[in-house]
PDB file of C-alpha atoms and ligand atoms in Angstrom:
ATOM      1  CA  UNK A   1    -267.232  71.994 -88.012  1.00  0.00           C
ATOM      2  CA  UNK A   2    -265.412  75.313 -88.324  1.00  0.00           C
ATOM      3  CA  UNK A   3    -262.954  76.260 -85.570  1.00  0.00           C
ATOM      4  CA  UNK A   4    -262.217  79.962 -85.103  1.00  0.00           C
ATOM      5  CA  UNK A   5    -259.510  81.412 -82.886  1.00  0.00           C
ATOM      6  CA  UNK A   6    -259.996  85.020 -83.920  1.00  0.00           C
ATOM      7  CA  UNK A   7    -263.005  87.124 -82.952  1.00  0.00           C
ATOM      8  CA  UNK A   8    -263.105  88.758 -86.398  1.00  0.00           C
ATOM      9  CA  UNK A   9    -263.327  85.359 -88.151  1.00  0.00           C
ATOM     10  CA  UNK A  10    -266.019  84.158 -85.763  1.00  0.00           C
ATOM     11  CA  UNK A  11    -268.052  87.287 -86.300  1.00  0.00           C
ATOM     12  CA  UNK A  12    -267.661  87.182 -90.067  1.00  0.00           C
ATOM     13  CA  UNK A  13    -268.973  83.603 -90.081  1.00  0.00           C
ATOM     14  CA  UNK A  14    -272.001  84.583 -87.959  1.00  0.00           C
ATOM     15  CA  UNK A  15    -272.745  87.592 -90.155  1.00  0.00           C
ATOM     16  CA  UNK A  16    -272.604  85.381 -93.246  1.00  0.00           C
ATOM     17  CA  UNK A  17    -274.941  82.824 -91.616  1.00  0.00           C
ATOM     18  CA  UNK A  18    -277.430  85.566 -90.832  1.00  0.00           C
ATOM     19  CA  UNK A  19    -277.201  86.923 -94.381  1.00  0.00           C
ATOM     20  CA  UNK A  20    -278.321  83.557 -95.762  1.00  0.00           C
ATOM     21  CA  UNK A  21    -281.215  83.394 -93.302  1.00  0.00           C
ATOM     22  CA  UNK A  22    -279.799  81.030 -90.667  1.00  0.00           C
ATOM     23  CA  UNK A  23    -280.447  81.511 -86.965  1.00  0.00           C
ATOM     24  CA  UNK A  24    -277.702  80.876 -84.413  1.00  0.00           C
ATOM     25  CA  UNK A  25    -277.822  79.230 -80.985  1.00  0.00           C
ATOM     26  CA  UNK A  26    -274.810  79.737 -78.748  1.00  0.00           C
ATOM     27  CA  UNK A  27    -273.455  77.638 -75.867  1.00  0.00           C
ATOM     28  CA  UNK A  28    -270.543  79.263 -74.018  1.00  0.00           C
ATOM     29  CA  UNK A  29    -268.399  76.914 -71.884  1.00  0.00           C
ATOM     30  CA  UNK A  30    -265.074  76.683 -70.112  1.00  0.00           C
ATOM     31  CA  UNK A  31    -264.441  73.242 -71.613  1.00  0.00           C
ATOM     32  CA  UNK A  32    -263.741  69.831 -70.065  1.00  0.00           C
ATOM     33  CA  UNK A  33    -267.172  68.929 -71.317  1.00  0.00           C
ATOM     34  CA  UNK A  34    -269.652  66.556 -69.699  1.00  0.00           C
ATOM     35  CA  UNK A  35    -273.266  65.542 -70.302  1.00  0.00           C
ATOM     36  CA  UNK A  36    -274.472  68.818 -68.756  1.00  0.00           C
ATOM     37  CA  UNK A  37    -272.736  70.830 -71.486  1.00  0.00           C
ATOM     38  CA  UNK A  38    -273.911  68.413 -74.161  1.00  0.00           C
ATOM     39  CA  UNK A  39    -277.521  68.823 -73.047  1.00  0.00           C
ATOM     40  CA  UNK A  40    -277.203  72.568 -73.698  1.00  0.00           C
ATOM     41  CA  UNK A  41    -275.862  71.868 -77.194  1.00  0.00           C
ATOM     42  CA  UNK A  42    -278.791  69.578 -77.898  1.00  0.00           C
ATOM     43  CA  UNK A  43    -281.262  72.191 -76.681  1.00  0.00           C
ATOM     44  CA  UNK A  44    -279.558  74.860 -78.791  1.00  0.00           C
ATOM     45  CA  UNK A  45    -279.805  72.738 -81.910  1.00  0.00           C
ATOM     46  CA  UNK A  46    -283.563  72.434 -81.439  1.00  0.00           C
ATOM     47  CA  UNK A  47    -283.980  76.200 -81.186  1.00  0.00           C
ATOM     48  CA  UNK A  48    -281.949  77.491 -84.144  1.00  0.00           C
ATOM     49  CA  UNK A  49    -280.756  76.270 -87.528  1.00  0.00           C
ATOM     50  CA  UNK A  50    -277.072  76.466 -86.570  1.00  0.00           C
ATOM     51  CA  UNK A  51    -275.085  76.161 -83.372  1.00  0.00           C
ATOM     52  CA  UNK A  52    -271.894  77.730 -82.036  1.00  0.00           C
ATOM     53  CA  UNK A  53    -270.019  76.517 -78.946  1.00  0.00           C
ATOM     54  CA  UNK A  54    -267.210  78.464 -77.296  1.00  0.00           C
ATOM     55  CA  UNK A  55    -264.479  77.204 -75.000  1.00  0.00           C
ATOM     56  CA  UNK A  56    -262.637  79.823 -72.987  1.00  0.00           C
ATOM     57  CA  UNK A  57    -261.451  79.574 -69.389  1.00  0.00           C
ATOM     58  CA  UNK A  58    -262.150  83.172 -68.498  1.00  0.00           C
ATOM     59  CA  UNK A  59    -259.455  84.476 -66.130  1.00  0.00           C
ATOM     60  CA  UNK A  60    -261.412  87.558 -65.029  1.00  0.00           C
ATOM     61  CA  UNK A  61    -264.065  85.491 -63.242  1.00  0.00           C
ATOM     62  CA  UNK A  62    -261.532  83.714 -61.000  1.00  0.00           C
ATOM     63  CA  UNK A  63    -260.398  85.262 -57.719  1.00  0.00           C
ATOM     64  CA  UNK A  64    -256.729  85.332 -56.744  1.00  0.00           C
ATOM     65  CA  UNK A  65    -256.839  82.184 -54.630  1.00  0.00           C
ATOM     66  CA  UNK A  66    -259.146  80.233 -56.900  1.00  0.00           C
ATOM     67  CA  UNK A  67    -258.490  77.347 -59.278  1.00  0.00           C
ATOM     68  CA  UNK A  68    -257.757  79.156 -62.581  1.00  0.00           C
ATOM     69  CA  UNK A  69    -254.412  77.401 -63.053  1.00  0.00           C
ATOM     70  CA  UNK A  70    -255.739  74.016 -61.989  1.00  0.00           C
ATOM     71  CA  UNK A  71    -258.938  74.167 -64.070  1.00  0.00           C
ATOM     72  CA  UNK A  72    -259.193  70.838 -65.947  1.00  0.00           C
ATOM     73  CA  UNK A  73    -258.795  70.857 -69.704  1.00  0.00           C
ATOM     74  CA  UNK A  74    -258.940  68.377 -72.593  1.00  0.00           C
ATOM     75  CA  UNK A  75    -259.402  70.336 -75.796  1.00  0.00           C
ATOM     76  CA  UNK A  76    -258.930  67.395 -78.179  1.00  0.00           C
ATOM     77  CA  UNK A  77    -261.668  65.397 -76.468  1.00  0.00           C
ATOM     78  CA  UNK A  78    -263.940  68.463 -76.276  1.00  0.00           C
ATOM     79  CA  UNK A  79    -263.574  69.099 -80.016  1.00  0.00           C
ATOM     80  CA  UNK A  80    -264.538  65.498 -80.795  1.00  0.00           C
ATOM     81  CA  UNK A  81    -267.593  65.671 -78.516  1.00  0.00           C
ATOM     82  CA  UNK A  82    -268.781  68.972 -79.966  1.00  0.00           C
ATOM     83  CA  UNK A  83    -268.280  67.705 -83.537  1.00  0.00           C
ATOM     84  CA  UNK A  84    -270.211  64.536 -82.773  1.00  0.00           C
ATOM     85  CA  UNK A  85    -273.094  66.590 -81.388  1.00  0.00           C
ATOM     86  CA  UNK A  86    -273.292  68.369 -84.724  1.00  0.00           C
ATOM     87  CA  UNK A  87    -272.188  71.894 -83.793  1.00  0.00           C
ATOM     88  CA  UNK A  88    -271.455  74.104 -86.805  1.00  0.00           C
ATOM     89  CA  UNK A  89    -268.686  76.190 -85.285  1.00  0.00           C
ATOM     90  CA  UNK A  90    -266.395  76.312 -82.263  1.00  0.00           C
ATOM     91  CA  UNK A  91    -264.968  79.585 -81.019  1.00  0.00           C
ATOM     92  CA  UNK A  92    -261.672  78.856 -79.299  1.00  0.00           C
ATOM     93  CA  UNK A  93    -259.884  82.117 -78.547  1.00  0.00           C
ATOM     94  CA  UNK A  94    -256.780  82.488 -76.391  1.00  0.00           C
ATOM     95  CA  UNK A  95    -256.439  84.936 -73.513  1.00  0.00           C
ATOM     96  CA  UNK A  96    -254.790  87.656 -75.609  1.00  0.00           C
ATOM     97  CA  UNK A  97    -257.544  87.543 -78.212  1.00  0.00           C
ATOM     98  CA  UNK A  98    -260.159  88.305 -75.547  1.00  0.00           C
ATOM     99  CA  UNK A  99    -258.125  90.550 -73.226  1.00  0.00           C
ATOM    100  CA  UNK A 100    -255.409  92.233 -75.318  1.00  0.00           C
ATOM    101  CA  UNK A 101    -252.900  94.542 -73.708  1.00  0.00           C
ATOM    102  CA  UNK A 102    -254.510  97.688 -72.281  1.00  0.00           C
ATOM    103  CA  UNK A 103    -257.928  96.011 -71.997  1.00  0.00           C
ATOM    104  CA  UNK A 104    -259.984  98.097 -69.547  1.00  0.00           C
ATOM    105  CA  UNK A 105    -263.748  97.665 -69.894  1.00  0.00           C
ATOM    106  CA  UNK A 106    -265.757  95.603 -67.389  1.00  0.00           C
ATOM    107  CA  UNK A 107    -269.461  95.178 -66.716  1.00  0.00           C
ATOM    108  CA  UNK A 108    -270.757  95.135 -63.141  1.00  0.00           C
ATOM    109  CA  UNK A 109    -274.336  94.570 -62.007  1.00  0.00           C
ATOM    110  CA  UNK A 110    -275.703  96.488 -59.042  1.00  0.00           C
ATOM    111  CA  UNK A 111    -277.659  93.930 -57.014  1.00  0.00           C
ATOM    112  CA  UNK A 112    -277.677  90.324 -58.235  1.00  0.00           C
ATOM    113  CA  UNK A 113    -273.982  89.721 -57.423  1.00  0.00           C
ATOM    114  CA  UNK A 114    -274.500  90.736 -53.773  1.00  0.00           C
ATOM    115  CA  UNK A 115    -275.919  87.305 -52.931  1.00  0.00           C
ATOM    116  CA  UNK A 116    -275.025  83.605 -52.936  1.00  0.00           C
ATOM    117  CA  UNK A 117    -271.716  82.960 -54.760  1.00  0.00           C
ATOM    118  CA  UNK A 118    -271.030  86.670 -55.191  1.00  0.00           C
ATOM    119  CA  UNK A 119    -270.394  87.066 -51.451  1.00  0.00           C
ATOM    120  CA  UNK A 120    -267.375  84.767 -51.312  1.00  0.00           C
ATOM    121  CA  UNK A 121    -266.435  85.428 -54.967  1.00  0.00           C
ATOM    122  CA  UNK A 122    -266.670  89.241 -55.142  1.00  0.00           C
ATOM    123  CA  UNK A 123    -265.242  89.707 -58.658  1.00  0.00           C
ATOM    124  CA  UNK A 124    -266.779  86.582 -60.178  1.00  0.00           C
ATOM    125  CA  UNK A 125    -269.928  88.008 -61.756  1.00  0.00           C
ATOM    126  CA  UNK A 126    -268.109  91.063 -63.082  1.00  0.00           C
ATOM    127  CA  UNK A 127    -265.917  88.614 -64.979  1.00  0.00           C
ATOM    128  CA  UNK A 128    -268.906  86.544 -66.095  1.00  0.00           C
ATOM    129  CA  UNK A 129    -270.930  89.555 -67.285  1.00  0.00           C
ATOM    130  CA  UNK A 130    -267.917  90.948 -69.150  1.00  0.00           C
ATOM    131  CA  UNK A 131    -267.009  87.737 -70.981  1.00  0.00           C
ATOM    132  CA  UNK A 132    -270.619  86.918 -71.845  1.00  0.00           C
ATOM    133  CA  UNK A 133    -271.219  90.417 -73.223  1.00  0.00           C
ATOM    134  CA  UNK A 134    -268.040  90.146 -75.299  1.00  0.00           C
ATOM    135  CA  UNK A 135    -268.994  86.692 -76.583  1.00  0.00           C
ATOM    136  CA  UNK A 136    -272.490  87.944 -77.453  1.00  0.00           C
ATOM    137  CA  UNK A 137    -270.931  90.746 -79.513  1.00  0.00           C
ATOM    138  CA  UNK A 138    -268.532  88.365 -81.255  1.00  0.00           C
ATOM    139  CA  UNK A 139    -270.918  85.462 -81.937  1.00  0.00           C
ATOM    140  CA  UNK A 140    -274.092  87.543 -82.378  1.00  0.00           C
ATOM    141  CA  UNK A 141    -276.415  84.659 -81.494  1.00  0.00           C
ATOM    142  CA  UNK A 142    -280.209  84.697 -81.697  1.00  0.00           C
ATOM    143  CA  UNK A 143    -280.428  82.385 -78.665  1.00  0.00           C
ATOM    144  CA  UNK A 144    -277.953  81.489 -75.908  1.00  0.00           C
ATOM    145  CA  UNK A 145    -278.349  78.461 -73.646  1.00  0.00           C
ATOM    146  CA  UNK A 146    -277.180  78.381 -70.023  1.00  0.00           C
ATOM    147  CA  UNK A 147    -277.485  75.709 -67.338  1.00  0.00           C
ATOM    148  CA  UNK A 148    -279.729  76.150 -64.295  1.00  0.00           C
ATOM    149  CA  UNK A 149    -276.913  74.612 -62.260  1.00  0.00           C
ATOM    150  CA  UNK A 150    -275.375  78.093 -62.210  1.00  0.00           C
ATOM    151  CA  UNK A 151    -278.708  79.672 -61.300  1.00  0.00           C
ATOM    152  CA  UNK A 152    -277.273  83.015 -60.195  1.00  0.00           C
ATOM    153  CA  UNK A 153    -275.223  83.208 -63.406  1.00  0.00           C
ATOM    154  CA  UNK A 154    -278.368  82.577 -65.446  1.00  0.00           C
ATOM    155  CA  UNK A 155    -280.163  85.432 -63.648  1.00  0.00           C
ATOM    156  CA  UNK A 156    -277.157  87.736 -64.096  1.00  0.00           C
ATOM    157  CA  UNK A 157    -277.134  87.007 -67.840  1.00  0.00           C
ATOM    158  CA  UNK A 158    -280.889  87.548 -68.179  1.00  0.00           C
ATOM    159  CA  UNK A 159    -280.458  90.908 -66.451  1.00  0.00           C
ATOM    160  CA  UNK A 160    -277.450  91.829 -68.614  1.00  0.00           C
ATOM    161  CA  UNK A 161    -279.413  90.916 -71.737  1.00  0.00           C
ATOM    162  CA  UNK A 162    -282.308  93.164 -70.672  1.00  0.00           C
ATOM    163  CA  UNK A 163    -280.210  96.043 -69.357  1.00  0.00           C
ATOM    164  CA  UNK A 164    -277.877  96.252 -72.367  1.00  0.00           C
ATOM    165  CA  UNK A 165    -280.534  95.475 -75.013  1.00  0.00           C
ATOM    166  CA  UNK A 166    -278.795  92.475 -76.541  1.00  0.00           C
ATOM    167  CA  UNK A 167    -282.169  91.131 -77.643  1.00  0.00           C
ATOM    168  CA  UNK A 168    -280.982  87.544 -77.377  1.00  0.00           C
ATOM    169  CA  UNK A 169    -283.313  84.718 -76.377  1.00  0.00           C
ATOM    170  CA  UNK A 170    -281.733  83.525 -73.093  1.00  0.00           C
ATOM    171  CA  UNK A 171    -282.724  79.918 -72.498  1.00  0.00           C
ATOM    172  CA  UNK A 172    -282.258  78.116 -69.175  1.00  0.00           C
ATOM    173  CA  UNK A 173    -281.706  74.358 -69.210  1.00  0.00           C
ATOM    174  CA  UNK A 174    -282.204  71.863 -66.343  1.00  0.00           C
ATOM    175  CA  UNK A 175    -279.365  70.481 -64.196  1.00  0.00           C
ATOM    176  CA  UNK A 176    -277.930  67.208 -65.501  1.00  0.00           C
ATOM    177  CA  UNK A 177    -276.938  64.784 -62.723  1.00  0.00           C
ATOM    178  CA  UNK A 178    -274.969  61.582 -62.310  1.00  0.00           C
ATOM    179  CA  UNK A 179    -277.142  58.555 -61.542  1.00  0.00           C
ATOM    180  CA  UNK A 180    -276.517  59.017 -57.786  1.00  0.00           C
ATOM    181  CA  UNK A 181    -277.689  62.646 -57.873  1.00  0.00           C
ATOM    182  CA  UNK A 182    -274.369  64.523 -58.012  1.00  0.00           C
ATOM    183  CA  UNK A 183    -274.736  67.535 -60.308  1.00  0.00           C
ATOM    184  CA  UNK A 184    -272.293  67.188 -63.201  1.00  0.00           C
ATOM    185  CA  UNK A 185    -269.437  69.664 -63.055  1.00  0.00           C
ATOM    186  CA  UNK A 186    -265.986  69.933 -64.589  1.00  0.00           C
ATOM    187  CA  UNK A 187    -264.776  70.474 -61.015  1.00  0.00           C
ATOM    188  CA  UNK A 188    -265.947  66.983 -59.958  1.00  0.00           C
ATOM    189  CA  UNK A 189    -262.620  65.870 -61.482  1.00  0.00           C
ATOM    190  CA  UNK A 190    -260.888  67.268 -58.368  1.00  0.00           C
ATOM    191  CA  UNK A 191    -262.706  64.827 -56.050  1.00  0.00           C
ATOM    192  CA  UNK A 192    -261.106  61.690 -54.607  1.00  0.00           C
ATOM    193  CA  UNK A 193    -263.489  58.733 -54.320  1.00  0.00           C
ATOM    194  CA  UNK A 194    -264.009  59.437 -50.596  1.00  0.00           C
ATOM    195  CA  UNK A 195    -264.674  63.107 -51.245  1.00  0.00           C
ATOM    196  CA  UNK A 196    -267.117  62.176 -53.971  1.00  0.00           C
ATOM    197  CA  UNK A 197    -269.227  60.405 -51.334  1.00  0.00           C
ATOM    198  CA  UNK A 198    -269.264  63.633 -49.325  1.00  0.00           C
ATOM    199  CA  UNK A 199    -270.195  65.577 -52.452  1.00  0.00           C
ATOM    200  CA  UNK A 200    -273.480  63.685 -52.487  1.00  0.00           C
ATOM    201  CA  UNK A 201    -274.465  65.731 -49.424  1.00  0.00           C
ATOM    202  CA  UNK A 202    -275.349  68.610 -51.769  1.00  0.00           C
ATOM    203  CA  UNK A 203    -278.009  66.886 -53.872  1.00  0.00           C
ATOM    204  CA  UNK A 204    -279.270  65.009 -50.811  1.00  0.00           C
ATOM    205  CA  UNK A 205    -279.702  68.352 -49.040  1.00  0.00           C
ATOM    206  CA  UNK A 206    -281.976  69.570 -51.823  1.00  0.00           C
ATOM    207  CA  UNK A 207    -284.251  66.581 -51.346  1.00  0.00           C
ATOM    208  CA  UNK A 208    -284.210  66.974 -47.566  1.00  0.00           C
ATOM    209  CA  UNK A 209    -285.161  70.653 -47.819  1.00  0.00           C
ATOM    210  CA  UNK A 210    -287.964  69.787 -50.229  1.00  0.00           C
ATOM    211  CA  UNK A 211    -289.263  67.115 -47.835  1.00  0.00           C
ATOM    212  CA  UNK A 212    -289.194  69.549 -44.907  1.00  0.00           C
ATOM    213  CA  UNK A 213    -291.200  72.109 -46.860  1.00  0.00           C
ATOM    214  CA  UNK A 214    -293.622  69.472 -48.060  1.00  0.00           C
ATOM    215  CA  UNK A 215    -294.221  68.336 -44.511  1.00  0.00           C
ATOM    216  CA  UNK A 216    -295.154  71.880 -43.548  1.00  0.00           C
ATOM    217  CA  UNK A 217    -291.971  73.618 -42.344  1.00  0.00           C
ATOM    218  CA  UNK A 218    -292.129  77.311 -43.237  1.00  0.00           C
ATOM    219  CA  UNK A 219    -289.189  78.838 -41.309  1.00  0.00           C
ATOM    220  CA  UNK A 220    -286.132  79.218 -43.501  1.00  0.00           C
ATOM    221  CA  UNK A 221    -283.763  79.218 -40.511  1.00  0.00           C
ATOM    222  CA  UNK A 222    -285.019  75.874 -39.255  1.00  0.00           C
ATOM    223  CA  UNK A 223    -284.473  74.281 -42.656  1.00  0.00           C
ATOM    224  CA  UNK A 224    -281.058  75.895 -43.015  1.00  0.00           C
ATOM    225  CA  UNK A 225    -279.816  74.742 -39.624  1.00  0.00           C
ATOM    226  CA  UNK A 226    -281.092  71.227 -40.275  1.00  0.00           C
ATOM    227  CA  UNK A 227    -279.249  71.102 -43.596  1.00  0.00           C
ATOM    228  CA  UNK A 228    -276.142  72.639 -42.034  1.00  0.00           C
ATOM    229  CA  UNK A 229    -275.989  69.800 -39.486  1.00  0.00           C
ATOM    230  CA  UNK A 230    -276.579  67.257 -42.222  1.00  0.00           C
ATOM    231  CA  UNK A 231    -273.726  68.534 -44.425  1.00  0.00           C
ATOM    232  CA  UNK A 232    -271.398  68.951 -41.438  1.00  0.00           C
ATOM    233  CA  UNK A 233    -271.854  65.246 -40.686  1.00  0.00           C
ATOM    234  CA  UNK A 234    -269.934  64.404 -43.913  1.00  0.00           C
ATOM    235  CA  UNK A 235    -266.114  64.481 -43.874  1.00  0.00           C
ATOM    236  CA  UNK A 236    -264.207  66.946 -46.121  1.00  0.00           C
ATOM    237  CA  UNK A 237    -267.125  69.390 -46.323  1.00  0.00           C
ATOM    238  CA  UNK A 238    -266.956  73.092 -45.599  1.00  0.00           C
ATOM    239  CA  UNK A 239    -270.152  75.026 -46.170  1.00  0.00           C
ATOM    240  CA  UNK A 240    -269.886  78.360 -47.974  1.00  0.00           C
ATOM    241  CA  UNK A 241    -273.614  79.159 -47.917  1.00  0.00           C
ATOM    242  CA  UNK A 242    -277.051  77.648 -47.635  1.00  0.00           C
ATOM    243  CA  UNK A 243    -279.672  79.954 -49.066  1.00  0.00           C
ATOM    244  CA  UNK A 244    -283.434  80.089 -49.214  1.00  0.00           C
ATOM    245  CA  UNK A 245    -284.185  83.026 -51.451  1.00  0.00           C
ATOM    246  CA  UNK A 246    -286.471  84.668 -53.947  1.00  0.00           C
ATOM    247  CA  UNK A 247    -285.586  83.226 -57.385  1.00  0.00           C
ATOM    248  CA  UNK A 248    -285.705  86.621 -59.127  1.00  0.00           C
ATOM    249  CA  UNK A 249    -284.064  89.009 -56.659  1.00  0.00           C
ATOM    250  CA  UNK A 250    -282.055  86.370 -54.738  1.00  0.00           C
ATOM    251  CA  UNK A 251    -283.049  88.155 -51.497  1.00  0.00           C
ATOM    252  CA  UNK A 252    -283.148  85.784 -48.531  1.00  0.00           C
ATOM    253  CA  UNK A 253    -286.600  84.715 -47.303  1.00  0.00           C
ATOM    254  CA  UNK A 254    -287.393  84.465 -43.596  1.00  0.00           C
ATOM    255  CA  UNK A 255    -290.680  82.693 -44.022  1.00  0.00           C
ATOM    256  CA  UNK A 256    -291.592  80.486 -46.948  1.00  0.00           C
ATOM    257  CA  UNK A 257    -294.816  81.720 -48.547  1.00  0.00           C
ATOM    258  CA  UNK A 258    -294.121  81.138 -52.259  1.00  0.00           C
ATOM    259  CA  UNK A 259    -291.838  79.303 -54.636  1.00  0.00           C
ATOM    260  CA  UNK A 260    -288.213  79.786 -53.610  1.00  0.00           C
ATOM    261  CA  UNK A 261    -284.702  78.859 -54.626  1.00  0.00           C
ATOM    262  CA  UNK A 262    -282.843  76.518 -52.325  1.00  0.00           C
ATOM    263  CA  UNK A 263    -279.174  76.962 -53.203  1.00  0.00           C
ATOM    264  CA  UNK A 264    -275.929  75.902 -51.634  1.00  0.00           C
ATOM    265  CA  UNK A 265    -272.178  76.031 -52.099  1.00  0.00           C
ATOM    266  CA  UNK A 266    -269.894  73.619 -50.300  1.00  0.00           C
ATOM    267  CA  UNK A 267    -266.150  73.185 -50.529  1.00  0.00           C
ATOM    268  CA  UNK A 268    -265.399  69.459 -50.737  1.00  0.00           C
ATOM    269  CA  UNK A 269    -261.656  68.894 -50.750  1.00  0.00           C
ATOM    270  CA  UNK A 270    -260.290  71.027 -53.594  1.00  0.00           C
ATOM    271  CA  UNK A 271    -263.665  71.387 -55.321  1.00  0.00           C
ATOM    272  CA  UNK A 272    -266.056  74.228 -54.637  1.00  0.00           C
ATOM    273  CA  UNK A 273    -269.405  72.670 -55.543  1.00  0.00           C
ATOM    274  CA  UNK A 274    -272.784  74.318 -56.040  1.00  0.00           C
ATOM    275  CA  UNK A 275    -276.283  72.957 -56.455  1.00  0.00           C
ATOM    276  CA  UNK A 276    -279.837  74.277 -56.314  1.00  0.00           C
ATOM    277  CA  UNK A 277    -283.502  73.480 -56.693  1.00  0.00           C
ATOM    278  CA  UNK A 278    -286.675  75.521 -57.079  1.00  0.00           C
ATOM    279  CA  UNK A 279    -289.136  74.396 -54.410  1.00  0.00           C
ATOM    280  CA  UNK A 280    -292.827  75.213 -54.279  1.00  0.00           C
ATOM    281  CA  UNK A 281    -294.662  74.890 -50.956  1.00  0.00           C
ATOM    282  CA  UNK A 282    -297.899  72.958 -51.247  1.00  0.00           C
ATOM    283  CA  UNK A 283    -300.524  75.129 -49.594  1.00  0.00           C
TER     284      UNK A 283
HETATM  285  P1  LIG B   1    -268.915  75.889 -67.458  1.00  0.00           P
HETATM  286  O1  LIG B   1    -268.106  75.185 -68.507  1.00  0.00           O
HETATM  287  O2  LIG B   1    -268.835  75.262 -66.108  1.00  0.00           O
HETATM  288  O3  LIG B   1    -268.677  77.381 -67.453  1.00  0.00           O
HETATM  289  O4  LIG B   1    -270.426  75.719 -67.879  1.00  0.00           O
HETATM  290  C1  LIG B   1    -270.884  76.080 -69.155  1.00  0.00           C
HETATM  291  C2  LIG B   1    -272.388  75.979 -69.180  1.00  0.00           C
HETATM  292  O5  LIG B   1    -272.787  74.655 -68.855  1.00  0.00           O
HETATM  293  C3  LIG B   1    -273.068  76.896 -68.154  1.00  0.00           C
HETATM  294  O6  LIG B   1    -274.244  77.439 -68.749  1.00  0.00           O
HETATM  295  C4  LIG B   1    -273.409  75.947 -67.041  1.00  0.00           C
HETATM  296  O7  LIG B   1    -274.519  76.365 -66.274  1.00  0.00           O
HETATM  297  C5  LIG B   1    -273.744  74.702 -67.822  1.00  0.00           C
HETATM  298  N1  LIG B   1    -273.639  73.520 -66.961  1.00  0.00           N
HETATM  299  C6  LIG B   1    -272.586  73.127 -66.204  1.00  0.00           C
HETATM  300  N2  LIG B   1    -272.886  72.018 -65.514  1.00  0.00           N
HETATM  301  C7  LIG B   1    -274.160  71.678 -65.839  1.00  0.00           C
HETATM  302  C8  LIG B   1    -275.056  70.632 -65.454  1.00  0.00           C
HETATM  303  N3  LIG B   1    -274.702  69.684 -64.595  1.00  0.00           N
HETATM  304  N4  LIG B   1    -276.296  70.609 -65.987  1.00  0.00           N
HETATM  305  C9  LIG B   1    -276.688  71.586 -66.871  1.00  0.00           C
HETATM  306  N5  LIG B   1    -275.890  72.597 -67.273  1.00  0.00           N
HETATM  307  C10 LIG B   1    -274.649  72.644 -66.773  1.00  0.00           C
END
């Protein structure tokens, strides 16, 4: 597996691959890899003849009081895992390579960031859209694979891809969970064993909401307040949002009359955790 630290080397490699008729799948990550990331690599390998992974903890998507400096890292282990999965190249730039002195171009979307995580993380999606656009220009993939765990991010990237004519096949991949339901996340490393029990309230909430809808509940507020009480009953939890929204626009629904996204963000100890599920009412 090739490892590139410079954008120019990465791009040269991709251009050469394209010249000899290869197609490229791309999996961008912030490292500290788990089975969720590895599932994206596997999917990518099935779509294209070669696969590139990137690891970059992108500072511009972290707010001032967020966990940029605490973000877990284990590059040696990550490299071994990516190699074992059969990736062809790893792009591993440092901060200066991506944001050199006098860097000044950012990409902001008009509407999608005004919902869900974007409300409490106002600069987050500007950082995400900027880094993903830069990585797309450096890696020049034919397909890029993103996890449905970050549902809003996936929608932001689909929009970015359409709006800026990248022409990349954006592929969503299902949430990978621990056996007890907890969605895998690099941030789970922050949880103590007691907090981890409380973290289960997120995935359990998804199932509860689904049950309520399946037994006929159609008022979003009733479901939300039920779930709020449920999560509040766990220690160490602080709810950021509970949302019942349209999966495409992310606008909140008052009454459930079609498939919707049930999404939530909860601070559990030092970890801000998110989870979501698409739920279809049975009519
Ligand atoms: P991150 O390293 O957290 O920026 O995530 C890199 C990619 O992995 C993103 O596309 C995430 O949506 C995806 N991802 C993270 N956790 C999971 C998971 N549990 N299941 C599926 N994809 C995931």
